[in-house]
Amino acid sequence: IMWELTTKRVLTMEYVEGIKISNVEAIDAAGIDRSLLARRIAQCYLAQLIRFGLFHADPHSGNISVDGENGGRIIFYDYGKNFASRRTAPGKTTRSYRSMN
């Protein structure tokens, strides 16, 4: 977060370079395992829901990228749309999350 440019109404973050999630050829060329990538994206969303109670609500291909570090780290862009999820059933949701690991 770039705090000097952030206000109550504007969140300013740095741009992180990555491969768009829709660019399958570039993902393959970078040697990123697409099955692992799919698991990581699912785990990211579950962590957002369970741990943080807020998740990125605009997950189109322009807002998700991956880099070549550690087998492909997930990069989320544009948090302009998000959803607070504190009303989820913790026991049920946590069991589902754990079953994926």
PDB file of C-alpha atoms in Angstrom:
ATOM      1  CA  ILE A   1       0.000   0.000   0.000  1.00  0.00           C
ATOM      2  CA  MET A   2       1.266   3.441  -0.909  1.00  0.00           C
ATOM      3  CA  TRP A   3       0.108   5.227   2.242  1.00  0.00           C
ATOM      4  CA  GLU A   4       1.105   8.696   1.081  1.00  0.00           C
ATOM      5  CA  LEU A   5      -1.417   8.377  -1.779  1.00  0.00           C
ATOM      6  CA  THR A   6      -4.130   6.542   0.175  1.00  0.00           C
ATOM      7  CA  THR A   7      -7.158   8.180   1.797  1.00  0.00           C
ATOM      8  CA  LYS A   8     -10.363   6.908   3.416  1.00  0.00           C
ATOM      9  CA  ARG A   9     -11.874   6.630  -0.055  1.00  0.00           C
ATOM     10  CA  VAL A  10      -8.851   5.694  -2.179  1.00  0.00           C
ATOM     11  CA  LEU A  11      -6.558   2.687  -1.732  1.00  0.00           C
ATOM     12  CA  THR A  12      -3.352   3.078  -3.765  1.00  0.00           C
ATOM     13  CA  MET A  13      -1.197   0.016  -4.288  1.00  0.00           C
ATOM     14  CA  GLU A  14       1.886  -0.655  -6.363  1.00  0.00           C
ATOM     15  CA  TYR A  15       1.614  -2.492  -9.661  1.00  0.00           C
ATOM     16  CA  VAL A  16       3.146  -5.957  -9.630  1.00  0.00           C
ATOM     17  CA  GLU A  17       4.117  -7.406 -13.015  1.00  0.00           C
ATOM     18  CA  GLY A  18       2.739 -10.828 -13.861  1.00  0.00           C
ATOM     19  CA  ILE A  19       1.282 -13.151 -16.470  1.00  0.00           C
ATOM     20  CA  LYS A  20      -2.469 -12.717 -16.939  1.00  0.00           C
ATOM     21  CA  ILE A  21      -4.303 -15.802 -15.741  1.00  0.00           C
ATOM     22  CA  SER A  22      -5.922 -16.153 -19.186  1.00  0.00           C
ATOM     23  CA  ASN A  23      -2.547 -16.391 -20.971  1.00  0.00           C
ATOM     24  CA  VAL A  24      -2.207 -20.172 -20.817  1.00  0.00           C
ATOM     25  CA  GLU A  25       0.670 -20.284 -23.323  1.00  0.00           C
ATOM     26  CA  ALA A  26       2.798 -17.895 -21.224  1.00  0.00           C
ATOM     27  CA  ILE A  27       1.924 -19.773 -18.011  1.00  0.00           C
ATOM     28  CA  ASP A  28       3.041 -23.038 -19.608  1.00  0.00           C
ATOM     29  CA  ALA A  29       6.177 -21.410 -21.054  1.00  0.00           C
ATOM     30  CA  ALA A  30       7.066 -20.168 -17.558  1.00  0.00           C
ATOM     31  CA  GLY A  31       6.868 -23.766 -16.309  1.00  0.00           C
ATOM     32  CA  ILE A  32       3.989 -23.053 -13.933  1.00  0.00           C
ATOM     33  CA  ASP A  33       1.901 -26.098 -13.012  1.00  0.00           C
ATOM     34  CA  ARG A  34      -1.702 -25.181 -13.851  1.00  0.00           C
ATOM     35  CA  SER A  35      -3.129 -27.718 -11.385  1.00  0.00           C
ATOM     36  CA  LEU A  36      -1.069 -26.177  -8.584  1.00  0.00           C
ATOM     37  CA  LEU A  37      -2.137 -22.727  -9.776  1.00  0.00           C
ATOM     38  CA  ALA A  38      -5.826 -23.691  -9.611  1.00  0.00           C
ATOM     39  CA  ARG A  39      -5.359 -25.044  -6.066  1.00  0.00           C
ATOM     40  CA  ARG A  40      -3.578 -21.867  -5.005  1.00  0.00           C
ATOM     41  CA  ILE A  41      -6.329 -19.638  -6.375  1.00  0.00           C
ATOM     42  CA  ALA A  42      -8.959 -21.680  -4.536  1.00  0.00           C
ATOM     43  CA  GLN A  43      -6.884 -21.528  -1.347  1.00  0.00           C
ATOM     44  CA  CYS A  44      -6.453 -17.756  -1.741  1.00  0.00           C
ATOM     45  CA  TYR A  45     -10.202 -17.246  -1.960  1.00  0.00           C
ATOM     46  CA  LEU A  46     -10.910 -19.537   0.964  1.00  0.00           C
ATOM     47  CA  ALA A  47      -8.291 -17.750   3.076  1.00  0.00           C
ATOM     48  CA  GLN A  48      -9.841 -14.399   2.135  1.00  0.00           C
ATOM     49  CA  LEU A  49     -13.254 -15.687   3.233  1.00  0.00           C
ATOM     50  CA  ILE A  50     -12.225 -17.563   6.360  1.00  0.00           C
ATOM     51  CA  ARG A  51      -9.276 -15.637   7.755  1.00  0.00           C
ATOM     52  CA  PHE A  52      -9.946 -12.104   6.639  1.00  0.00           C
ATOM     53  CA  GLY A  53     -13.700 -11.962   6.117  1.00  0.00           C
ATOM     54  CA  LEU A  54     -13.252  -9.904   2.955  1.00  0.00           C
ATOM     55  CA  PHE A  55     -12.677 -11.147  -0.561  1.00  0.00           C
ATOM     56  CA  HIS A  56     -11.923  -9.795  -4.027  1.00  0.00           C
ATOM     57  CA  ALA A  57     -15.301  -9.658  -5.760  1.00  0.00           C
ATOM     58  CA  ASP A  58     -14.201  -8.932  -9.334  1.00  0.00           C
ATOM     59  CA  PRO A  59     -12.082 -11.950 -10.333  1.00  0.00           C
ATOM     60  CA  HIS A  60     -11.973 -11.637 -14.117  1.00  0.00           C
ATOM     61  CA  SER A  61      -8.828 -12.422 -16.104  1.00  0.00           C
ATOM     62  CA  GLY A  62      -7.748  -8.785 -16.150  1.00  0.00           C
ATOM     63  CA  ASN A  63      -7.619  -8.724 -12.347  1.00  0.00           C
ATOM     64  CA  ILE A  64      -5.666 -11.918 -11.678  1.00  0.00           C
ATOM     65  CA  SER A  65      -2.104 -12.679 -12.726  1.00  0.00           C
ATOM     66  CA  VAL A  66       0.644 -15.036 -11.687  1.00  0.00           C
ATOM     67  CA  ASP A  67       4.389 -14.547 -11.462  1.00  0.00           C
ATOM     68  CA  GLY A  68       7.197 -17.061 -11.926  1.00  0.00           C
ATOM     69  CA  GLU A  69       8.311 -17.105  -8.277  1.00  0.00           C
ATOM     70  CA  ASN A  70       7.893 -20.271  -6.197  1.00  0.00           C
ATOM     71  CA  GLY A  71       5.948 -22.091  -8.883  1.00  0.00           C
ATOM     72  CA  GLY A  72       3.618 -19.161  -9.481  1.00  0.00           C
ATOM     73  CA  ARG A  73       2.415 -16.675  -6.891  1.00  0.00           C
ATOM     74  CA  ILE A  74      -1.108 -15.285  -7.339  1.00  0.00           C
ATOM     75  CA  ILE A  75      -1.404 -11.540  -7.967  1.00  0.00           C
ATOM     76  CA  PHE A  76      -4.779  -9.831  -7.469  1.00  0.00           C
ATOM     77  CA  TYR A  77      -5.381  -6.406  -9.035  1.00  0.00           C
ATOM     78  CA  ASP A  78      -8.135  -3.843  -8.463  1.00  0.00           C
ATOM     79  CA  TYR A  79      -9.748  -4.267  -5.084  1.00  0.00           C
ATOM     80  CA  GLY A  80     -12.435  -1.748  -6.052  1.00  0.00           C
ATOM     81  CA  LYS A  81     -15.067  -4.432  -5.562  1.00  0.00           C
ATOM     82  CA  ASN A  82     -14.900  -6.559  -2.458  1.00  0.00           C
ATOM     83  CA  PHE A  83     -17.344  -8.345  -0.241  1.00  0.00           C
ATOM     84  CA  ALA A  84     -17.357  -8.710   3.543  1.00  0.00           C
ATOM     85  CA  SER A  85     -18.118 -12.301   4.551  1.00  0.00           C
ATOM     86  CA  ARG A  86     -18.116 -12.291   8.352  1.00  0.00           C
ATOM     87  CA  ARG A  87     -21.511 -14.003   8.416  1.00  0.00           C
ATOM     88  CA  THR A  88     -20.244 -17.332   7.079  1.00  0.00           C
ATOM     89  CA  ALA A  89     -20.734 -20.481   9.148  1.00  0.00           C
ATOM     90  CA  PRO A  90     -17.191 -20.850  10.559  1.00  0.00           C
ATOM     91  CA  GLY A  91     -17.274 -24.568  11.364  1.00  0.00           C
ATOM     92  CA  LYS A  92     -18.609 -25.617   7.988  1.00  0.00           C
ATOM     93  CA  THR A  93     -16.383 -23.282   6.000  1.00  0.00           C
ATOM     94  CA  THR A  94     -13.250 -24.176   7.981  1.00  0.00           C
ATOM     95  CA  ARG A  95     -13.817 -27.910   7.474  1.00  0.00           C
ATOM     96  CA  SER A  96     -14.173 -27.352   3.722  1.00  0.00           C
ATOM     97  CA  TYR A  97     -10.960 -25.315   3.617  1.00  0.00           C
ATOM     98  CA  ARG A  98      -9.006 -27.913   5.590  1.00  0.00           C
ATOM     99  CA  SER A  99     -10.168 -30.704   3.301  1.00  0.00           C
ATOM    100  CA  MET A 100      -8.448 -28.947   0.373  1.00  0.00           C
ATOM    101  CA  ASN A 101      -5.017 -28.942   2.021  1.00  0.00           C
TER     102      ASN A 101
END
